[in-house]
C-alpha cells in the first residue's frame, strides 16, 4: 500500500533523495523546507502527491501547523522523517553563544517539535514510523565538531526514550546514522566558526585526514527497506566503515570502564 510521508529538510541531501524515492514508487510526500518553491519541479512532475510546505522547524508553532496541514491534506501520515539539520564546524572554544544555540535549535528542538506534533495523529491511528536522521556523529566524536556531536547525541538520547514510550501505541522509531556522504552538509550548508590561531597546528594536522564520501542516491533503496520492514531497527548505519570503527571505539570504552571499576565502586559508598 502507498505510504504518506512528512519529510523535513526535503529540498536537498537525504531529504530530497528520499522524497523522490517515495514519489517514484507512488507514495505521497509532505515536503518541508525554508522555501516551498524548492519543490516546484516535484509538484510539476507528481502533482497532488506532493504538498510543499515552507517551515522553519525551530519554530514550534510552525512545525505543529505544518503537520496539521499535511494531515488535513492527506488524511494520514505513515512515515515522518526528521532530516532538517546542518553542521557547525569549529573547536569548542571557538563556538559563539549564538552558533551553539542555533545548532541545538535546529538539530535537536526542530526534530523534537515535529515529533511532538505528529505523535497525537500516530497514536490515534495506532501506527506510524518516525525516522530521525542522526549520524555516526551521534555515537562517536571527532575534534572540530563538538557542538554538532552534542546535537546528535541529544537526538539519539531522546529518541531512544521515545521508542520505548510509544512502542505500545504501534509506533515504530528508527535512528538513521549515516557516515560521510557527498551532500552539502560539509559545504554550502555548513557553518564555520572564526578560527583561533592557537588551534592552527592542530587544524592543519586534521586537514590531512580524508575519507571517501558515499553517494546520497544510493540510500534510496535502503530507506525504503527500513520503512517497509515489519520490524525496523532502532538504529542503523548508512555507509561503509561505521560498524568497524564503532566496534573498536566501544571496546576501548568498555576496557577503560573496567580499568577504573574499582574507583567507580568505591565512589558509591558503603
GROMACS .gro file of C-alpha atoms in nm:
model
  270
    1UNK     CA    1   0.000   0.000   0.000
    2UNK     CA    2   0.112   0.355  -0.071
    3UNK     CA    3   0.251   0.547   0.224
    4UNK     CA    4   0.222   0.913   0.319
    5UNK     CA    5   0.547   1.081   0.423
    6UNK     CA    6   0.630   1.402   0.610
    7UNK     CA    7   0.992   1.498   0.544
    8UNK     CA    8   1.173   1.799   0.688
    9UNK     CA    9   1.473   1.947   0.510
   10UNK     CA   10   1.348   1.786   0.190
   11UNK     CA   11   1.493   2.037  -0.056
   12UNK     CA   12   1.839   1.877  -0.066
   13UNK     CA   13   2.056   1.596   0.062
   14UNK     CA   14   1.895   1.285   0.204
   15UNK     CA   15   1.558   1.459   0.236
   16UNK     CA   16   1.542   1.525  -0.136
   17UNK     CA   17   1.663   1.178  -0.228
   18UNK     CA   18   1.408   1.009  -0.007
   19UNK     CA   19   1.123   1.234  -0.116
   20UNK     CA   20   1.194   1.144  -0.478
   21UNK     CA   21   1.227   0.774  -0.395
   22UNK     CA   22   0.889   0.777  -0.221
   23UNK     CA   23   0.717   0.968  -0.501
   24UNK     CA   24   0.865   0.749  -0.773
   25UNK     CA   25   0.702   0.441  -0.624
   26UNK     CA   26   0.362   0.607  -0.584
   27UNK     CA   27   0.375   0.737  -0.227
   28UNK     CA   28   0.268   1.085  -0.120
   29UNK     CA   29   0.502   1.337   0.040
   30UNK     CA   30   0.456   1.649   0.251
   31UNK     CA   31   0.795   1.812   0.186
   32UNK     CA   32   0.920   2.094   0.407
   33UNK     CA   33   1.193   2.349   0.355
   34UNK     CA   34   1.254   2.713   0.431
   35UNK     CA   35   1.150   2.775   0.070
   36UNK     CA   36   0.846   2.592  -0.062
   37UNK     CA   37   0.950   2.693  -0.415
   38UNK     CA   38   1.229   2.437  -0.385
   39UNK     CA   39   0.969   2.173  -0.472
   40UNK     CA   40   0.822   2.331  -0.785
   41UNK     CA   41   0.975   2.063  -1.006
   42UNK     CA   42   0.833   1.785  -0.791
   43UNK     CA   43   0.487   1.940  -0.796
   44UNK     CA   44   0.506   1.972  -1.172
   45UNK     CA   45   0.601   1.606  -1.205
   46UNK     CA   46   0.389   1.445  -0.932
   47UNK     CA   47   0.102   1.690  -0.886
   48UNK     CA   48  -0.115   1.646  -0.579
   49UNK     CA   49   0.110   1.371  -0.446
   50UNK     CA   50   0.339   1.649  -0.324
   51UNK     CA   51   0.249   1.902  -0.056
   52UNK     CA   52   0.521   2.171  -0.047
   53UNK     CA   53   0.548   2.343   0.289
   54UNK     CA   54   0.760   2.641   0.393
   55UNK     CA   55   0.862   2.570   0.751
   56UNK     CA   56   1.129   2.676   0.998
   57UNK     CA   57   1.137   2.365   1.218
   58UNK     CA   58   1.289   2.563   1.506
   59UNK     CA   59   0.954   2.742   1.531
   60UNK     CA   60   0.738   2.504   1.737
   61UNK     CA   61   0.408   2.661   1.633
   62UNK     CA   62   0.508   2.648   1.266
   63UNK     CA   63   0.604   2.282   1.298
   64UNK     CA   64   0.267   2.196   1.451
   65UNK     CA   65   0.084   2.395   1.184
   66UNK     CA   66   0.273   2.219   0.904
   67UNK     CA   67   0.195   1.876   1.044
   68UNK     CA   68  -0.172   1.965   1.074
   69UNK     CA   69  -0.178   2.090   0.713
   70UNK     CA   70  -0.029   1.760   0.599
   71UNK     CA   71  -0.288   1.562   0.794
   72UNK     CA   72  -0.571   1.780   0.665
   73UNK     CA   73  -0.447   1.740   0.307
   74UNK     CA   74  -0.362   1.371   0.300
   75UNK     CA   75  -0.578   1.245   0.586
   76UNK     CA   76  -0.297   1.048   0.745
   77UNK     CA   77   0.078   1.020   0.799
   78UNK     CA   78   0.270   0.693   0.784
   79UNK     CA   79   0.636   0.795   0.778
   80UNK     CA   80   0.780   1.104   0.946
   81UNK     CA   81   1.141   1.190   0.862
   82UNK     CA   82   1.324   1.449   1.071
   83UNK     CA   83   1.604   1.531   0.830
   84UNK     CA   84   1.644   1.909   0.872
   85UNK     CA   85   1.979   1.998   1.020
   86UNK     CA   86   2.329   2.127   0.946
   87UNK     CA   87   2.688   2.101   1.062
   88UNK     CA   88   2.868   2.352   1.282
   89UNK     CA   89   3.244   2.329   1.228
   90UNK     CA   90   3.479   2.466   1.490
   91UNK     CA   91   3.667   2.389   1.810
   92UNK     CA   92   3.461   2.404   2.128
   93UNK     CA   93   3.643   2.719   2.243
   94UNK     CA   94   3.567   2.891   1.913
   95UNK     CA   95   3.189   2.843   1.911
   96UNK     CA   96   2.989   3.157   1.988
   97UNK     CA   97   2.682   3.153   2.208
   98UNK     CA   98   2.452   3.218   1.914
   99UNK     CA   99   2.614   2.950   1.699
  100UNK     CA  100   2.572   2.697   1.979
  101UNK     CA  101   2.208   2.789   2.039
  102UNK     CA  102   2.127   2.782   1.666
  103UNK     CA  103   2.283   2.438   1.627
  104UNK     CA  104   2.074   2.292   1.908
  105UNK     CA  105   1.760   2.477   1.796
  106UNK     CA  106   1.762   2.316   1.451
  107UNK     CA  107   1.920   1.978   1.510
  108UNK     CA  108   1.753   1.897   1.841
  109UNK     CA  109   1.449   2.114   1.902
  110UNK     CA  110   1.345   2.106   1.536
  111UNK     CA  111   1.322   1.727   1.549
  112UNK     CA  112   1.156   1.741   1.890
  113UNK     CA  113   0.882   1.981   1.781
  114UNK     CA  114   0.793   1.779   1.472
  115UNK     CA  115   0.797   1.459   1.676
  116UNK     CA  116   0.562   1.608   1.934
  117UNK     CA  117   0.336   1.740   1.659
  118UNK     CA  118   0.293   1.404   1.484
  119UNK     CA  119   0.254   1.181   1.790
  120UNK     CA  120  -0.117   1.254   1.858
  121UNK     CA  121  -0.200   1.163   1.497
  122UNK     CA  122   0.009   0.846   1.502
  123UNK     CA  123  -0.128   0.738   1.840
  124UNK     CA  124  -0.485   0.789   1.717
  125UNK     CA  125  -0.414   0.561   1.419
  126UNK     CA  126  -0.218   0.308   1.622
  127UNK     CA  127   0.063   0.304   1.366
  128UNK     CA  128   0.336   0.508   1.203
  129UNK     CA  129   0.713   0.526   1.174
  130UNK     CA  130   0.933   0.812   1.292
  131UNK     CA  131   1.274   0.833   1.124
  132UNK     CA  132   1.530   1.053   1.298
  133UNK     CA  133   1.828   1.138   1.079
  134UNK     CA  134   2.117   1.123   1.321
  135UNK     CA  135   2.474   1.048   1.216
  136UNK     CA  136   2.771   0.836   1.303
  137UNK     CA  137   2.849   1.163   1.485
  138UNK     CA  138   2.569   1.068   1.724
  139UNK     CA  139   2.764   0.772   1.859
  140UNK     CA  140   3.125   0.888   1.836
  141UNK     CA  141   3.308   1.222   1.846
  142UNK     CA  142   3.580   1.393   1.648
  143UNK     CA  143   3.760   1.721   1.727
  144UNK     CA  144   3.632   2.027   1.546
  145UNK     CA  145   3.264   1.925   1.558
  146UNK     CA  146   3.187   1.940   1.928
  147UNK     CA  147   2.851   2.118   1.912
  148UNK     CA  148   2.736   1.914   1.614
  149UNK     CA  149   2.818   1.599   1.809
  150UNK     CA  150   2.632   1.740   2.108
  151UNK     CA  151   2.321   1.793   1.895
  152UNK     CA  152   2.328   1.440   1.752
  153UNK     CA  153   2.399   1.278   2.090
  154UNK     CA  154   2.096   1.467   2.223
  155UNK     CA  155   1.881   1.347   1.932
  156UNK     CA  156   1.991   0.990   1.996
  157UNK     CA  157   1.914   1.023   2.367
  158UNK     CA  158   1.558   1.146   2.346
  159UNK     CA  159   1.480   0.919   2.052
  160UNK     CA  160   1.583   0.604   2.240
  161UNK     CA  161   1.347   0.707   2.521
  162UNK     CA  162   1.076   0.788   2.268
  163UNK     CA  163   1.099   0.442   2.110
  164UNK     CA  164   1.019   0.276   2.442
  165UNK     CA  165   0.743   0.525   2.523
  166UNK     CA  166   0.546   0.477   2.200
  167UNK     CA  167   0.604   0.108   2.126
  168UNK     CA  168   0.273   0.002   2.279
  169UNK     CA  169   0.089   0.252   2.055
  170UNK     CA  170   0.211   0.068   1.747
  171UNK     CA  171   0.456   0.346   1.653
  172UNK     CA  172   0.799   0.247   1.522
  173UNK     CA  173   1.110   0.460   1.567
  174UNK     CA  174   1.442   0.445   1.382
  175UNK     CA  175   1.765   0.642   1.410
  176UNK     CA  176   1.944   0.652   1.075
  177UNK     CA  177   2.315   0.711   1.135
  178UNK     CA  178   2.490   0.798   0.807
  179UNK     CA  179   2.865   0.807   0.762
  180UNK     CA  180   3.023   1.062   0.529
  181UNK     CA  181   2.822   1.135   0.215
  182UNK     CA  182   2.865   1.378  -0.073
  183UNK     CA  183   2.588   1.611   0.039
  184UNK     CA  184   2.601   1.984   0.110
  185UNK     CA  185   2.641   1.913   0.483
  186UNK     CA  186   3.012   1.997   0.483
  187UNK     CA  187   2.981   2.254   0.205
  188UNK     CA  188   2.726   2.534   0.148
  189UNK     CA  189   2.501   2.417   0.432
  190UNK     CA  190   2.777   2.424   0.693
  191UNK     CA  191   2.854   2.699   0.943
  192UNK     CA  192   3.217   2.773   1.028
  193UNK     CA  193   3.343   2.933   1.346
  194UNK     CA  194   3.604   3.208   1.348
  195UNK     CA  195   3.937   3.032   1.389
  196UNK     CA  196   4.162   3.092   1.688
  197UNK     CA  197   4.534   3.084   1.600
  198UNK     CA  198   4.600   2.857   1.898
  199UNK     CA  199   4.444   2.567   1.707
  200UNK     CA  200   4.613   2.630   1.371
  201UNK     CA  201   4.867   2.347   1.403
  202UNK     CA  202   4.601   2.102   1.519
  203UNK     CA  203   4.368   2.208   1.240
  204UNK     CA  204   4.644   2.166   0.980
  205UNK     CA  205   4.707   1.812   1.102
  206UNK     CA  206   4.336   1.733   1.077
  207UNK     CA  207   4.315   1.866   0.721
  208UNK     CA  208   4.530   1.579   0.603
  209UNK     CA  209   4.263   1.329   0.705
  210UNK     CA  210   4.045   1.240   0.409
  211UNK     CA  211   3.762   0.995   0.374
  212UNK     CA  212   3.563   0.851   0.089
  213UNK     CA  213   3.217   1.004   0.052
  214UNK     CA  214   2.912   0.793  -0.019
  215UNK     CA  215   2.659   0.858  -0.294
  216UNK     CA  216   2.339   1.002  -0.139
  217UNK     CA  217   2.123   0.846  -0.411
  218UNK     CA  218   2.242   0.502  -0.302
  219UNK     CA  219   2.048   0.548   0.023
  220UNK     CA  220   1.712   0.545  -0.157
  221UNK     CA  221   1.672   0.168  -0.158
  222UNK     CA  222   1.799   0.150   0.199
  223UNK     CA  223   1.545   0.394   0.341
  224UNK     CA  224   1.259   0.222   0.158
  225UNK     CA  225   1.374  -0.112   0.301
  226UNK     CA  226   1.371   0.037   0.652
  227UNK     CA  227   1.025   0.195   0.628
  228UNK     CA  228   0.876  -0.118   0.473
  229UNK     CA  229   1.024  -0.355   0.732
  230UNK     CA  230   0.787  -0.539   0.962
  231UNK     CA  231   1.035  -0.491   1.248
  232UNK     CA  232   1.261  -0.197   1.160
  233UNK     CA  233   1.577  -0.133   1.363
  234UNK     CA  234   1.602   0.132   1.632
  235UNK     CA  235   1.947   0.218   1.494
  236UNK     CA  236   2.102   0.159   1.153
  237UNK     CA  237   2.424   0.286   0.996
  238UNK     CA  238   2.417   0.405   0.635
  239UNK     CA  239   2.756   0.371   0.470
  240UNK     CA  240   3.072   0.163   0.474
  241UNK     CA  241   3.304   0.165   0.772
  242UNK     CA  242   3.099   0.282   1.072
  243UNK     CA  243   3.045  -0.064   1.224
  244UNK     CA  244   3.414  -0.149   1.232
  245UNK     CA  245   3.508   0.192   1.368
  246UNK     CA  246   3.241   0.196   1.637
  247UNK     CA  247   3.319  -0.162   1.741
  248UNK     CA  248   3.678  -0.060   1.817
  249UNK     CA  249   3.577   0.259   1.995
  250UNK     CA  250   3.314   0.095   2.213
  251UNK     CA  251   3.554  -0.183   2.304
  252UNK     CA  252   3.802   0.084   2.414
  253UNK     CA  253   3.530   0.243   2.626
  254UNK     CA  254   3.449  -0.089   2.794
  255UNK     CA  255   3.818  -0.150   2.863
  256UNK     CA  256   3.856   0.192   3.024
  257UNK     CA  257   3.546   0.146   3.240
  258UNK     CA  258   3.677  -0.194   3.356
  259UNK     CA  259   4.020  -0.049   3.436
  260UNK     CA  260   3.859   0.212   3.659
  261UNK     CA  261   3.588  -0.011   3.801
  262UNK     CA  262   3.734  -0.029   4.149
  263UNK     CA  263   3.734   0.350   4.177
  264UNK     CA  264   3.381   0.357   4.040
  265UNK     CA  265   3.252   0.112   4.302
  266UNK     CA  266   3.427   0.292   4.586
  267UNK     CA  267   3.255   0.614   4.476
  268UNK     CA  268   2.921   0.456   4.571
  269UNK     CA  269   2.997   0.446   4.942
  270UNK     CA  270   2.947   0.167   5.190
   0.00000   0.00000   0.00000
